[in-house]
mmCIF file of C-alpha atoms in Angstrom:
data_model
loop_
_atom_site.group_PDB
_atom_site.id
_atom_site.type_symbol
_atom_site.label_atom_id
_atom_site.label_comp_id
_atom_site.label_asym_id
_atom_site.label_seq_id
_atom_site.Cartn_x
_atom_site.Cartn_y
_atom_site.Cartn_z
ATOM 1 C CA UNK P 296 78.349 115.763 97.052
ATOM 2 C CA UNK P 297 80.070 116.500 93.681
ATOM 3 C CA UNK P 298 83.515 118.731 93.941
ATOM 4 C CA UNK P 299 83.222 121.145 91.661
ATOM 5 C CA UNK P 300 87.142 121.341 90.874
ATOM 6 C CA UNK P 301 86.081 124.451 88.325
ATOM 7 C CA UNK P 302 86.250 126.775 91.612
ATOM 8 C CA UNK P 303 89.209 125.733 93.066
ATOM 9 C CA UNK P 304 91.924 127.825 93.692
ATOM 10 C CA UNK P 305 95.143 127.968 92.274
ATOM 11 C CA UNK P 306 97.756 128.717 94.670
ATOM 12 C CA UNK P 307 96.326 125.374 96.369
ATOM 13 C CA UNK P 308 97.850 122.065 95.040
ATOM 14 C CA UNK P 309 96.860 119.889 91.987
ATOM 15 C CA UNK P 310 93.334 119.230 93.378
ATOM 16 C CA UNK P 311 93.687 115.595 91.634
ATOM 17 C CA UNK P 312 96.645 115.424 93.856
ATOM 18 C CA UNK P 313 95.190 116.797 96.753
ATOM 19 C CA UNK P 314 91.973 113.825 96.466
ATOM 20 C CA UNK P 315 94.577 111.006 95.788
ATOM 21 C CA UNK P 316 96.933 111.770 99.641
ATOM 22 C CA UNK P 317 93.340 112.138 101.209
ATOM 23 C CA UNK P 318 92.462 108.634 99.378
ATOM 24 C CA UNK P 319 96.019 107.579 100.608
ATOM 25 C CA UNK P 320 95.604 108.167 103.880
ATOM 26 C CA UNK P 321 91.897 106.111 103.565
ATOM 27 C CA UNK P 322 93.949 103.201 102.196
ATOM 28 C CA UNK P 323 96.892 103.647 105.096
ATOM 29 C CA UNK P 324 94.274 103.308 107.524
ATOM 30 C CA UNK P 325 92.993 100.287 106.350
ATOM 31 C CA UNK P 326 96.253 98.631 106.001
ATOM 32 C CA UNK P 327 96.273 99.507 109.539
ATOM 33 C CA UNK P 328 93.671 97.709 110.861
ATOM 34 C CA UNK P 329 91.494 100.710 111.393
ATOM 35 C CA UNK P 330 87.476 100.325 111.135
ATOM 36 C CA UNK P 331 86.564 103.281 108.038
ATOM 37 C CA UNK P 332 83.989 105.506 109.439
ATOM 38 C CA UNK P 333 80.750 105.913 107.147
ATOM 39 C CA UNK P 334 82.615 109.468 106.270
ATOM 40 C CA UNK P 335 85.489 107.369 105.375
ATOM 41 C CA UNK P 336 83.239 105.110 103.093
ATOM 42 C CA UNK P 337 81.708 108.278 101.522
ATOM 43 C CA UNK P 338 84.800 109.750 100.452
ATOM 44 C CA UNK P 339 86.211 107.050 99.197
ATOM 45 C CA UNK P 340 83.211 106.592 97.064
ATOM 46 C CA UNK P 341 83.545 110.067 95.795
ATOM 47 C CA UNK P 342 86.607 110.140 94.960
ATOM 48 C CA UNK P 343 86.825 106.402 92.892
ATOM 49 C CA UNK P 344 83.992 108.158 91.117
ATOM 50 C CA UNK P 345 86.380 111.090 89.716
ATOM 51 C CA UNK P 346 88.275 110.114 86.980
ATOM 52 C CA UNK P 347 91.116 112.540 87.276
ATOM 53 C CA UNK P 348 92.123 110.380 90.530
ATOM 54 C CA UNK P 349 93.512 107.224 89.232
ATOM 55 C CA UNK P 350 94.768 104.555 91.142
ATOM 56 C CA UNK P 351 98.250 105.173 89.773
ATOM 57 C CA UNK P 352 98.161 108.659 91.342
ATOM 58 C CA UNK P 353 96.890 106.977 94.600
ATOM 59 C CA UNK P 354 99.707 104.953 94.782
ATOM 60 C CA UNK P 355 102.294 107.808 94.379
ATOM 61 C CA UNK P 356 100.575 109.037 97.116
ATOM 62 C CA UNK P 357 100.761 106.153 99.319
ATOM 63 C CA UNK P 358 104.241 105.724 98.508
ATOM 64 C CA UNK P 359 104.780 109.460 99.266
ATOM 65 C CA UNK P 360 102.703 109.219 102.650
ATOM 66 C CA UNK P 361 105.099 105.940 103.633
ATOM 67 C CA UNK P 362 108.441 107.501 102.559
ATOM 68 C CA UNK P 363 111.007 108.275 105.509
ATOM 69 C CA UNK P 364 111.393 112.024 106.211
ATOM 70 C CA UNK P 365 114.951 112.135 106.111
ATOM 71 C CA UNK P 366 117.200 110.223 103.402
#
């Protein structure tokens, strides 16, 4: 399944943005020790095909996803 990021809407987030926290939280739960579901696997997959999600951006969102809440 190709995202066709043509269609998506504006008042949502960056959608490059939006695929690199949902392969952030993939990677998280790895980390943790947590088996990936084939879903998992798939969208992983997917997204390490698109080219506007780079692993930099990935790791901004890791590091976003790990940050405390409060300073």
């Amino acid at each position: 399944m190709k995202i066709n990021w043509r269609n998506y809407s504006t008042q949502k987030p960056d959608p490059y943005w939006r695929g690199a926290r949902i392969a952030a939280r993939i990677v998280l739960k790895k980390e943790a020790g947590k088996p990936m579901s084939k879903r998992d696997r798939r969208i992983a997959r997917e997204l390490l095909e698109d080219a506007g999600v780079s692993n930099r951006l990935i790791d901004q969102a890791v590091a976003c996803l790990k940050a405390p809440y409060k300073f």
